[in-house]
Amino acid sequence: MPADRDMERIVSLCKRRGFVFPSSEIYGGLASCWDYGPMGAELKRNVKNAWWKAMVQERADVVGLDTSIMMHPEVWVASGHVQGFTDPLVECRACHLRWRADEIKSQRCPSCGGELTEPRMFNLMFKTSMGPVEEEGSTIYLRPETAQGIFVNFENVVTTSRKKIPLGIAQIGKSFRNEITTGNFLFRTREFEQFELEYFVKPGTDGEWLDYWVKERFDWYVKLGMRKENLRLREHDKDELAHYARACYDIDYLFPMGWSELEGIANRGDFDLVQHARQSGRDLSYYDAEAGEKYVPYVIEPSGGVDRSVLAFLIDAYDEEEVEGEKRTVVHLHPSLAPIKVAVLPLSRNERLTPLAREVHKQLSPGFMTDYDDSQSIGRRYRRQDEIGTPFCVTIDFESLEDKQVTIRDRDSLAQIRVPIEELPKTLEAKLKGEAFDASSLWAAREK
Ligand code: GAP
């Protein structure tokens, strides 16, 4: 890992290159809320697409869902969130800052040293009211996890999808938690996105499926270029398990502030379906026609944070190196995650080069997210593309006018090859798709 990798450099890169901006910045920002800029929006979408492809598209046993953020308030009674989704909160009697009691080491305020109140349990769900009149009974919550939208639709999905158990239901969407303390950039915020799979299995097979999903999820990050040595698995102790979990593993990432959770894979047993059956009065058991058996399935849940993954992918890909005596900042994102796949760069803005360069851009943009940039020196434009992680730059020079060939520059090796314009889409496709981008060999070569 490069020694100079720290969060401030990532935050600064994100601002400088349009990945992430503070929310409502012209009003001074809003604590722990962030907006994704043009590059960040692409990166985040690519992370979600990669997840959806691996978890839904490429599997016959998983279907997708997109449920509402606001749900019937009884959902959160059944799920245990109204009663138990709390953190212990203490407040400083002097400066009134609030802290999570389980996260501070001493009995005094970490900011001013003042005396703290006794801890009280603080519910993390955001409350609002539905309809024009704020009255009792109109209180609803913003969902703190997407999972419950899946559980309450279990019956709908089983009856309409013609799938049998084991069956997974996947969802990506926003969740909200009124966290007492936030921070570390995108790591802990009050509004965030999750990707969650609820994988319904026959009781008794849950142990095997938990192991299976832990491995699948760990490998997903590695396949997308994250270095193995920056990932680890951690099993939860019995006393730290969530109220619904029988067992849980965290995939931790080595963030600049230390090892922290990237994703959790939990065995939720039959907790949720049993609770919802009880609260709603609906029978949520499953009938296995082949075996002639009826049972309430157990659930294995890989649950990750989109924003946390975006942050981890960026940190992992970030590098500073020296090239011919000059510092180069480069983000070695996996090509499938890179916001821009190819940049078209005419050597200069010029009435002879511009039409050809525009033509090349038009040829490439239906197939790839393509940038076009003809301002400033070519060196500065390469630097910008390196910083946003663009795998390939296509340069059009005066020779191109004669021989109808252009140069492809490779972000990682800096190798340049010349190819005929008509072969450009095919060549880039082959390079982007496969000639497998192997992050571990890239980093191994770099660290030598
Ligand atoms: N349905 C289970 C569940 O929500 P969780 O461990 O509370 O489990 C799952 O959350 C993932 O959601 C975490 O691993 C993390 O990546 C992400 N996440 C949770 N709270 C977050 C927050 N305040 N900010 C950003 N991401 C968060």
Short mmCIF file of C-alpha atoms and ligand atoms in Angstrom, two decimals:
data_model
loop_
_atom_site.label_atom_id
_atom_site.label_comp_id
_atom_site.label_asym_id
_atom_site.label_seq_id
_atom_site.Cartn_x
_atom_site.Cartn_y
_atom_site.Cartn_z
CA MET A 1 0.00 0.00 0.00
CA PRO A 2 1.44 3.42 -0.85
CA ALA A 3 2.59 5.05 2.39
CA ASP A 4 1.19 8.44 1.51
CA ARG A 5 -2.36 7.23 1.04
CA ASP A 6 -4.66 9.04 3.41
CA MET A 7 -8.23 10.21 3.58
CA GLU A 8 -7.42 13.87 3.00
CA ARG A 9 -5.81 13.11 -0.34
CA ILE A 10 -8.88 11.13 -1.37
CA VAL A 11 -11.26 13.90 -0.27
CA SER A 12 -9.17 16.44 -2.15
CA LEU A 13 -9.04 14.31 -5.32
CA CYS A 14 -12.82 13.81 -5.11
CA LYS A 15 -13.42 17.56 -4.92
CA ARG A 16 -10.81 18.49 -7.54
CA ARG A 17 -11.95 16.00 -10.14
CA GLY A 18 -15.70 16.04 -9.60
CA PHE A 19 -16.24 12.75 -7.76
CA VAL A 20 -17.84 14.05 -4.58
CA PHE A 21 -18.84 17.51 -3.31
CA PRO A 22 -20.12 18.57 0.12
CA SER A 23 -23.92 18.72 -0.02
CA SER A 24 -25.48 22.21 -0.25
CA GLU A 25 -21.97 23.63 -0.36
CA ILE A 26 -23.02 27.20 -1.27
CA TYR A 27 -24.87 27.28 2.08
CA GLY A 28 -21.87 26.02 3.99
CA GLY A 29 -22.60 22.31 3.54
CA LEU A 30 -24.74 19.92 5.56
CA ALA A 31 -22.98 17.72 8.08
CA SER A 32 -22.02 14.32 6.68
CA CYS A 33 -24.10 14.71 3.50
CA TRP A 34 -22.34 14.43 0.17
CA ASP A 35 -23.25 14.90 -3.48
CA TYR A 36 -21.75 12.77 -6.23
CA GLY A 37 -20.35 14.89 -9.07
CA PRO A 38 -20.10 13.84 -12.73
CA MET A 39 -17.26 11.35 -12.10
CA GLY A 40 -18.70 10.09 -8.81
CA ALA A 41 -22.13 9.50 -10.34
CA GLU A 42 -20.53 7.27 -12.99
CA LEU A 43 -18.35 5.43 -10.50
CA LYS A 44 -21.24 4.81 -8.13
CA ARG A 45 -23.48 3.62 -10.96
CA ASN A 46 -20.72 1.27 -12.13
CA VAL A 47 -20.33 -0.20 -8.63
CA LYS A 48 -24.08 -0.81 -8.45
CA ASN A 49 -24.15 -2.30 -11.96
CA ALA A 50 -21.25 -4.63 -11.11
CA TRP A 51 -23.12 -5.81 -8.01
CA TRP A 52 -26.39 -6.28 -9.91
CA LYS A 53 -24.62 -8.18 -12.68
CA ALA A 54 -22.92 -10.58 -10.26
CA MET A 55 -25.88 -10.98 -7.91
CA VAL A 56 -28.89 -10.94 -10.25
CA GLN A 57 -28.04 -11.04 -13.96
CA GLU A 58 -25.58 -13.93 -13.82
CA ARG A 59 -27.64 -16.07 -11.42
CA ALA A 60 -30.72 -18.16 -12.03
CA ASP A 61 -31.56 -18.28 -8.32
CA VAL A 62 -31.83 -14.53 -7.62
CA VAL A 63 -34.37 -11.92 -8.69
CA GLY A 64 -34.36 -8.16 -8.16
CA LEU A 65 -36.73 -5.81 -6.39
CA ASP A 66 -37.11 -2.06 -5.92
CA THR A 67 -39.30 -1.22 -2.95
CA SER A 68 -40.42 2.06 -1.41
CA ILE A 69 -38.41 3.94 1.19
CA MET A 70 -41.50 4.73 3.28
CA MET A 71 -43.25 1.67 4.58
CA HIS A 72 -46.14 0.81 6.89
CA PRO A 73 -45.05 1.73 10.44
CA GLU A 74 -45.87 -1.77 11.70
CA VAL A 75 -43.03 -3.11 9.57
CA TRP A 76 -40.59 -1.50 11.99
CA VAL A 77 -42.43 -2.82 15.03
CA ALA A 78 -42.22 -6.35 13.63
CA SER A 79 -38.60 -6.02 12.59
CA GLY A 80 -37.59 -4.88 16.09
CA HIS A 81 -36.33 -1.49 14.95
CA VAL A 82 -38.85 0.61 16.92
CA GLN A 83 -37.86 -1.18 20.09
CA GLY A 84 -34.22 -1.99 19.56
CA PHE A 85 -32.52 0.00 16.80
CA THR A 86 -30.77 2.23 19.28
CA ASP A 87 -27.33 3.41 20.29
CA PRO A 88 -26.38 4.64 23.77
CA LEU A 89 -26.10 8.42 23.69
CA VAL A 90 -24.31 10.69 26.17
CA GLU A 91 -24.24 14.47 26.10
CA CYS A 92 -21.60 16.83 27.45
CA ARG A 93 -23.09 19.06 30.14
CA ALA A 94 -20.64 21.84 29.23
CA CYS A 95 -20.43 22.00 25.41
CA HIS A 96 -23.54 19.88 24.62
CA LEU A 97 -21.77 17.75 22.03
CA ARG A 98 -23.29 14.29 21.79
CA TRP A 99 -21.34 11.03 21.68
CA ARG A 100 -21.95 7.34 21.34
CA ALA A 101 -21.21 6.01 24.80
CA ASP A 102 -19.75 2.76 23.44
CA GLU A 103 -17.29 4.63 21.21
CA ILE A 104 -15.59 6.85 23.77
CA LYS A 105 -12.87 5.68 26.07
CA SER A 106 -13.16 7.94 29.14
CA GLN A 107 -16.10 9.21 31.19
CA ARG A 108 -15.38 12.81 30.08
CA CYS A 109 -16.25 14.69 26.88
CA PRO A 110 -13.61 13.89 24.20
CA SER A 111 -13.87 17.46 22.93
CA CYS A 112 -13.75 19.71 26.04
CA GLY A 113 -13.27 17.29 28.92
CA GLY A 114 -16.65 18.24 30.41
CA GLU A 115 -18.89 16.02 32.47
CA LEU A 116 -21.19 13.65 30.54
CA THR A 117 -24.84 12.79 31.16
CA GLU A 118 -25.93 9.23 31.92
CA PRO A 119 -26.33 7.21 28.69
CA ARG A 120 -29.83 7.03 27.23
CA MET A 121 -30.92 4.84 24.34
CA PHE A 122 -31.36 6.86 21.17
CA ASN A 123 -33.39 5.42 18.26
CA LEU A 124 -31.57 5.82 14.96
CA MET A 125 -34.63 5.87 12.70
CA PHE A 126 -35.62 9.17 11.08
CA LYS A 127 -39.23 9.93 11.88
CA THR A 128 -41.55 11.96 9.71
CA SER A 129 -45.27 12.21 9.24
CA MET A 130 -47.35 11.21 6.27
CA GLY A 131 -50.18 13.34 4.90
CA PRO A 132 -51.17 16.97 5.47
CA VAL A 133 -51.99 16.68 9.18
CA GLU A 134 -49.37 15.86 11.75
CA GLU A 135 -51.29 13.71 14.16
CA GLU A 136 -50.94 10.53 16.07
CA GLY A 137 -51.00 7.65 13.66
CA SER A 138 -49.39 9.59 10.83
CA THR A 139 -45.86 8.89 12.03
CA ILE A 140 -43.74 6.94 9.61
CA TYR A 141 -40.02 6.22 9.31
CA LEU A 142 -37.44 6.45 6.59
CA ARG A 143 -36.17 2.89 6.18
CA PRO A 144 -32.90 2.19 8.02
CA GLU A 145 -32.23 -0.88 5.84
CA THR A 146 -33.60 -2.01 2.48
CA ALA A 147 -34.01 -5.59 3.74
CA GLN A 148 -37.52 -5.16 5.17
CA GLY A 149 -38.90 -4.20 1.73
CA ILE A 150 -37.75 -7.66 0.64
CA PHE A 151 -39.22 -9.58 3.59
CA VAL A 152 -42.67 -8.00 3.24
CA ASN A 153 -42.68 -8.92 -0.47
CA PHE A 154 -41.47 -12.50 0.02
CA GLU A 155 -44.91 -13.98 -0.69
CA ASN A 156 -45.44 -11.74 -3.77
CA VAL A 157 -42.11 -12.74 -5.25
CA VAL A 158 -42.50 -16.46 -4.59
CA THR A 159 -45.93 -16.57 -6.17
CA THR A 160 -45.02 -14.46 -9.22
CA SER A 161 -41.46 -15.55 -10.02
CA ARG A 162 -42.05 -19.31 -10.28
CA LYS A 163 -38.75 -19.80 -8.43
CA LYS A 164 -38.02 -22.42 -5.81
CA ILE A 165 -35.98 -22.23 -2.66
CA PRO A 166 -33.05 -21.58 -2.43
CA LEU A 167 -34.12 -18.21 -3.74
CA GLY A 168 -32.45 -14.83 -3.44
CA ILE A 169 -34.11 -11.43 -3.63
CA ALA A 170 -31.78 -8.51 -4.26
CA GLN A 171 -32.25 -4.79 -3.86
CA ILE A 172 -30.18 -1.61 -4.10
CA GLY A 173 -31.50 1.56 -2.52
CA LYS A 174 -31.23 4.41 -0.07
CA SER A 175 -31.33 3.91 3.67
CA PHE A 176 -31.33 6.49 6.44
CA ARG A 177 -29.95 6.40 9.97
CA ASN A 178 -29.80 9.29 12.37
CA GLU A 179 -26.28 8.28 13.45
CA ILE A 180 -25.05 9.98 16.62
CA THR A 181 -21.58 10.34 15.18
CA THR A 182 -20.72 10.41 11.52
CA GLY A 183 -17.48 10.94 9.71
CA ASN A 184 -14.58 9.64 7.71
CA PHE A 185 -16.03 11.12 4.52
CA LEU A 186 -18.41 8.66 2.84
CA PHE A 187 -17.80 5.97 5.44
CA ARG A 188 -20.54 6.85 7.91
CA THR A 189 -23.31 9.18 6.83
CA ARG A 190 -26.97 9.61 7.70
CA GLU A 191 -28.21 9.02 4.16
CA PHE A 192 -26.53 6.21 2.26
CA GLU A 193 -27.16 3.48 -0.22
CA GLN A 194 -27.08 -0.24 0.44
CA PHE A 195 -26.92 -3.32 -1.73
CA GLU A 196 -28.62 -6.20 0.00
CA LEU A 197 -29.44 -9.77 -0.85
CA GLU A 198 -31.87 -11.82 1.22
CA TYR A 199 -31.17 -15.44 0.31
CA PHE A 200 -33.97 -17.77 1.49
CA VAL A 201 -32.89 -21.33 2.25
CA LYS A 202 -34.21 -24.48 3.84
CA PRO A 203 -33.48 -24.56 7.60
CA GLY A 204 -30.54 -26.83 8.24
CA THR A 205 -28.73 -25.74 5.08
CA ASP A 206 -28.13 -22.21 6.43
CA GLY A 207 -24.62 -22.93 7.74
CA GLU A 208 -23.37 -24.03 4.32
CA TRP A 209 -25.02 -21.11 2.59
CA LEU A 210 -23.50 -18.65 5.03
CA ASP A 211 -20.02 -19.98 4.17
CA TYR A 212 -20.87 -19.86 0.48
CA TRP A 213 -21.95 -16.20 0.55
CA VAL A 214 -19.02 -15.08 2.67
CA LYS A 215 -16.68 -16.44 0.02
CA GLU A 216 -18.72 -15.10 -2.92
CA ARG A 217 -18.80 -11.61 -1.50
CA PHE A 218 -15.13 -11.54 -0.54
CA ASP A 219 -14.19 -12.69 -4.06
CA TRP A 220 -16.43 -10.01 -5.65
CA TYR A 221 -14.27 -7.22 -4.20
CA VAL A 222 -11.07 -9.00 -5.25
CA LYS A 223 -12.34 -9.58 -8.80
CA LEU A 224 -13.01 -5.87 -9.07
CA GLY A 225 -9.42 -5.08 -8.29
CA MET A 226 -9.33 -4.67 -4.51
CA ARG A 227 -6.14 -6.02 -3.03
CA LYS A 228 -6.59 -9.11 -0.86
CA GLU A 229 -4.20 -7.85 1.79
CA ASN A 230 -6.49 -4.85 2.38
CA LEU A 231 -9.46 -7.12 3.06
CA ARG A 232 -10.12 -9.43 5.98
CA LEU A 233 -12.94 -11.50 7.43
CA ARG A 234 -14.05 -11.06 11.00
CA GLU A 235 -16.60 -13.23 12.76
CA HIS A 236 -18.89 -11.45 15.23
CA ASP A 237 -18.72 -12.45 18.87
CA LYS A 238 -22.04 -13.67 20.27
CA ASP A 239 -22.48 -10.45 22.30
CA GLU A 240 -22.11 -8.12 19.30
CA LEU A 241 -24.65 -9.88 17.05
CA ALA A 242 -27.60 -7.76 15.88
CA HIS A 243 -30.94 -8.69 17.47
CA TYR A 244 -31.96 -10.70 14.38
CA ALA A 245 -28.69 -12.53 13.72
CA ARG A 246 -27.61 -16.07 14.64
CA ALA A 247 -24.14 -15.55 13.16
CA CYS A 248 -22.41 -12.84 11.19
CA TYR A 249 -19.14 -12.19 9.37
CA ASP A 250 -17.86 -8.76 8.44
CA ILE A 251 -15.73 -8.15 5.40
CA ASP A 252 -13.45 -5.42 6.73
CA TYR A 253 -11.35 -3.09 4.61
CA LEU A 254 -8.16 -1.41 5.72
CA PHE A 255 -9.42 2.20 5.52
CA PRO A 256 -7.00 5.03 6.41
CA MET A 257 -8.55 5.12 9.92
CA GLY A 258 -7.97 1.37 10.37
CA TRP A 259 -9.83 -1.89 9.71
CA SER A 260 -13.54 -1.13 9.40
CA GLU A 261 -16.65 -2.89 8.13
CA LEU A 262 -17.31 -2.83 4.42
CA GLU A 263 -20.05 -5.44 4.31
CA GLY A 264 -21.76 -7.86 6.70
CA ILE A 265 -22.97 -11.35 5.89
CA ALA A 266 -25.49 -12.50 8.47
CA ASN A 267 -27.55 -15.59 9.15
CA ARG A 268 -30.90 -14.01 10.06
CA GLY A 269 -32.58 -17.40 10.63
CA ASP A 270 -36.36 -17.17 10.34
CA PHE A 271 -36.52 -14.06 12.52
CA ASP A 272 -38.01 -11.64 9.99
CA LEU A 273 -40.57 -13.88 8.30
CA VAL A 274 -41.80 -15.16 11.66
CA GLN A 275 -42.10 -11.62 13.02
CA HIS A 276 -43.96 -10.33 9.95
CA ALA A 277 -46.27 -13.35 9.93
CA ARG A 278 -47.12 -12.65 13.56
CA GLN A 279 -47.61 -8.89 13.11
CA SER A 280 -49.56 -9.05 9.82
CA GLY A 281 -51.48 -12.26 10.38
CA ARG A 282 -50.31 -13.61 7.00
CA ASP A 283 -48.85 -17.07 6.61
CA LEU A 284 -45.35 -16.48 5.27
CA SER A 285 -44.23 -20.09 5.20
CA TYR A 286 -43.08 -21.80 2.03
CA TYR A 287 -44.53 -24.97 0.57
CA ASP A 288 -42.00 -27.24 -1.09
CA ALA A 289 -44.20 -29.20 -3.48
CA GLU A 290 -41.51 -31.73 -4.44
CA ALA A 291 -40.73 -32.71 -0.86
CA GLY A 292 -44.32 -32.16 0.30
CA GLU A 293 -42.99 -30.01 3.16
CA LYS A 294 -43.99 -26.65 4.57
CA TYR A 295 -41.50 -24.50 6.44
CA VAL A 296 -40.46 -20.93 7.20
CA PRO A 297 -37.19 -20.39 5.31
CA TYR A 298 -34.01 -19.16 6.93
CA VAL A 299 -32.26 -16.16 5.44
CA ILE A 300 -28.61 -15.48 4.65
CA GLU A 301 -28.04 -11.78 4.11
CA PRO A 302 -24.99 -10.24 2.44
CA SER A 303 -25.50 -6.53 3.10
CA GLY A 304 -23.06 -3.90 1.90
CA GLY A 305 -22.80 -0.15 1.56
CA VAL A 306 -22.58 1.34 -1.92
CA ASP A 307 -20.94 4.55 -0.69
CA ARG A 308 -18.54 2.66 1.54
CA SER A 309 -17.57 0.47 -1.41
CA VAL A 310 -17.06 3.49 -3.65
CA LEU A 311 -14.75 4.93 -0.99
CA ALA A 312 -12.84 1.67 -0.56
CA PHE A 313 -12.43 1.18 -4.33
CA LEU A 314 -11.09 4.72 -4.66
CA ILE A 315 -8.68 4.38 -1.75
CA ASP A 316 -7.44 1.04 -3.02
CA ALA A 317 -6.87 2.32 -6.55
CA TYR A 318 -5.21 5.60 -5.58
CA ASP A 319 -1.50 5.84 -6.26
CA GLU A 320 1.19 8.47 -6.53
CA GLU A 321 4.29 7.61 -8.52
CA GLU A 322 7.21 9.28 -10.20
CA VAL A 323 7.38 9.26 -13.99
CA GLU A 324 10.41 10.87 -15.63
CA GLY A 325 11.07 13.00 -12.57
CA GLU A 326 7.48 14.18 -12.23
CA LYS A 327 4.82 13.15 -9.72
CA ARG A 328 1.91 11.31 -11.29
CA THR A 329 -1.35 10.76 -9.38
CA VAL A 330 -3.18 7.84 -10.90
CA VAL A 331 -6.30 5.94 -9.94
CA HIS A 332 -5.99 2.32 -11.09
CA LEU A 333 -9.71 1.58 -11.01
CA HIS A 334 -10.86 -1.66 -12.57
CA PRO A 335 -11.96 -0.75 -16.12
CA SER A 336 -15.55 -1.79 -15.40
CA LEU A 337 -15.67 0.72 -12.52
CA ALA A 338 -13.80 3.58 -14.18
CA PRO A 339 -16.15 6.55 -14.79
CA ILE A 340 -14.74 7.17 -18.29
CA LYS A 341 -13.47 4.23 -20.33
CA VAL A 342 -11.79 6.18 -23.08
CA ALA A 343 -10.82 9.81 -23.63
CA VAL A 344 -10.46 11.26 -27.11
CA LEU A 345 -7.68 13.85 -27.13
CA PRO A 346 -6.71 15.72 -30.28
CA LEU A 347 -3.14 16.92 -29.96
CA SER A 348 -4.38 20.49 -30.24
CA ARG A 349 -7.57 22.37 -31.03
CA ASN A 350 -7.18 22.87 -34.72
CA GLU A 351 -9.41 23.10 -37.75
CA ARG A 352 -7.75 20.06 -39.28
CA LEU A 353 -7.62 17.82 -36.20
CA THR A 354 -10.95 18.74 -34.60
CA PRO A 355 -13.25 17.24 -37.28
CA LEU A 356 -11.39 13.92 -37.23
CA ALA A 357 -11.31 13.84 -33.41
CA ARG A 358 -15.06 14.60 -33.25
CA GLU A 359 -15.65 11.77 -35.69
CA VAL A 360 -13.66 9.37 -33.51
CA HIS A 361 -15.65 10.48 -30.46
CA LYS A 362 -18.89 9.87 -32.33
CA GLN A 363 -17.65 6.44 -33.37
CA LEU A 364 -16.80 5.42 -29.78
CA SER A 365 -19.47 7.03 -27.60
CA PRO A 366 -22.32 4.57 -28.37
CA GLY A 367 -20.15 1.72 -27.07
CA PHE A 368 -18.17 3.30 -24.23
CA MET A 369 -18.48 6.16 -21.76
CA THR A 370 -16.22 8.50 -23.72
CA ASP A 371 -14.76 11.89 -22.84
CA TYR A 372 -13.64 14.52 -25.32
CA ASP A 373 -11.06 17.08 -24.27
CA ASP A 374 -9.12 19.48 -26.45
CA SER A 375 -8.18 22.21 -23.99
CA GLN A 376 -4.71 22.77 -22.45
CA SER A 377 -1.54 20.82 -23.13
CA ILE A 378 -1.70 17.09 -23.85
CA GLY A 379 0.36 16.45 -20.69
CA ARG A 380 -2.20 18.17 -18.47
CA ARG A 381 -5.02 16.30 -20.16
CA TYR A 382 -3.28 12.96 -19.56
CA ARG A 383 -2.86 13.93 -15.90
CA ARG A 384 -6.57 14.67 -15.56
CA GLN A 385 -7.51 11.34 -17.14
CA ASP A 386 -5.04 9.49 -14.89
CA GLU A 387 -6.62 11.11 -11.83
CA ILE A 388 -10.14 10.08 -12.79
CA GLY A 389 -8.95 6.57 -13.64
CA THR A 390 -9.56 6.52 -17.41
CA PRO A 391 -7.98 3.26 -18.65
CA PHE A 392 -7.33 4.46 -22.22
CA CYS A 393 -6.61 7.75 -23.96
CA VAL A 394 -6.86 7.99 -27.74
CA THR A 395 -4.65 10.70 -29.19
CA ILE A 396 -5.21 12.15 -32.63
CA ASP A 397 -2.18 13.87 -34.18
CA PHE A 398 -1.24 15.30 -37.57
CA GLU A 399 -0.03 11.92 -38.78
CA SER A 400 -3.53 10.57 -38.15
CA LEU A 401 -4.76 12.80 -40.97
CA GLU A 402 -2.43 10.99 -43.35
CA ASP A 403 -2.35 7.37 -42.16
CA LYS A 404 -5.81 7.18 -40.50
CA GLN A 405 -4.24 5.74 -37.36
CA VAL A 406 -4.42 6.96 -33.76
CA THR A 407 -2.45 6.28 -30.58
CA ILE A 408 -3.90 4.38 -27.62
CA ARG A 409 -2.20 5.18 -24.32
CA ASP A 410 -2.56 2.68 -21.47
CA ARG A 411 -3.14 4.28 -18.04
CA ASP A 412 -1.27 1.62 -16.05
CA SER A 413 1.73 0.67 -18.20
CA LEU A 414 1.90 3.99 -20.07
CA ALA A 415 2.53 1.89 -23.18
CA GLN A 416 1.39 3.46 -26.44
CA ILE A 417 0.24 1.59 -29.52
CA ARG A 418 -0.85 2.83 -32.89
CA VAL A 419 -4.05 1.37 -34.41
CA PRO A 420 -6.16 2.10 -37.52
CA ILE A 421 -9.20 4.24 -36.67
CA GLU A 422 -11.61 1.69 -38.10
CA GLU A 423 -10.28 -0.97 -35.70
CA LEU A 424 -10.53 1.29 -32.65
CA PRO A 425 -13.87 0.10 -31.21
CA LYS A 426 -12.91 -3.56 -31.54
CA THR A 427 -9.44 -3.04 -30.06
CA LEU A 428 -10.76 -1.03 -27.12
CA GLU A 429 -13.54 -3.50 -26.45
CA ALA A 430 -11.05 -6.36 -26.28
CA LYS A 431 -8.76 -4.37 -24.00
CA LEU A 432 -11.57 -3.27 -21.68
CA LYS A 433 -13.33 -6.60 -21.47
CA GLY A 434 -10.85 -9.08 -20.91
CA GLU A 435 -7.23 -9.26 -21.54
CA ALA A 436 -8.11 -9.55 -17.92
CA PHE A 437 -7.22 -6.56 -15.86
CA ASP A 438 -5.27 -8.21 -13.09
CA ALA A 439 -4.97 -5.81 -10.20
CA SER A 440 -2.81 -8.04 -8.04
CA SER A 441 -0.11 -8.34 -10.69
CA LEU A 442 -0.35 -4.62 -11.32
CA TRP A 443 0.33 -3.84 -7.67
CA ALA A 444 2.95 -6.54 -7.31
CA ALA A 445 4.84 -5.03 -10.26
CA ARG A 446 4.52 -1.56 -8.76
CA GLU A 447 5.72 -2.52 -5.31
CA LYS A 448 8.94 -4.16 -6.56
N1 GAP B 1 -29.77 -5.29 6.65
C1 GAP B 1 -28.60 -5.42 7.46
C2 GAP B 1 -27.91 -4.17 7.66
O1 GAP B 1 -28.40 -3.10 7.33
P1 GAP B 1 -25.70 -3.17 8.66
O2 GAP B 1 -24.43 -3.86 9.04
O3 GAP B 1 -26.34 -2.29 9.67
O4 GAP B 1 -26.69 -4.34 8.23
C3 GAP B 1 -25.01 -3.01 6.16
O5 GAP B 1 -25.47 -2.37 7.32
C4 GAP B 1 -23.99 -2.14 5.43
O6 GAP B 1 -24.54 -0.85 5.16
C5 GAP B 1 -22.71 -1.86 6.22
O7 GAP B 1 -21.79 -2.91 6.08
C6 GAP B 1 -22.21 -0.59 5.57
O8 GAP B 1 -21.48 -0.88 4.40
C7 GAP B 1 -23.50 0.11 5.19
N2 GAP B 1 -23.83 1.15 6.20
C8 GAP B 1 -24.46 0.96 7.38
N3 GAP B 1 -24.57 2.14 8.05
C9 GAP B 1 -24.00 3.08 7.25
C10 GAP B 1 -23.79 4.51 7.37
N4 GAP B 1 -24.24 5.18 8.43
N5 GAP B 1 -23.13 5.15 6.37
C11 GAP B 1 -22.71 4.47 5.28
N6 GAP B 1 -22.88 3.14 5.10
C12 GAP B 1 -23.51 2.45 6.08
#
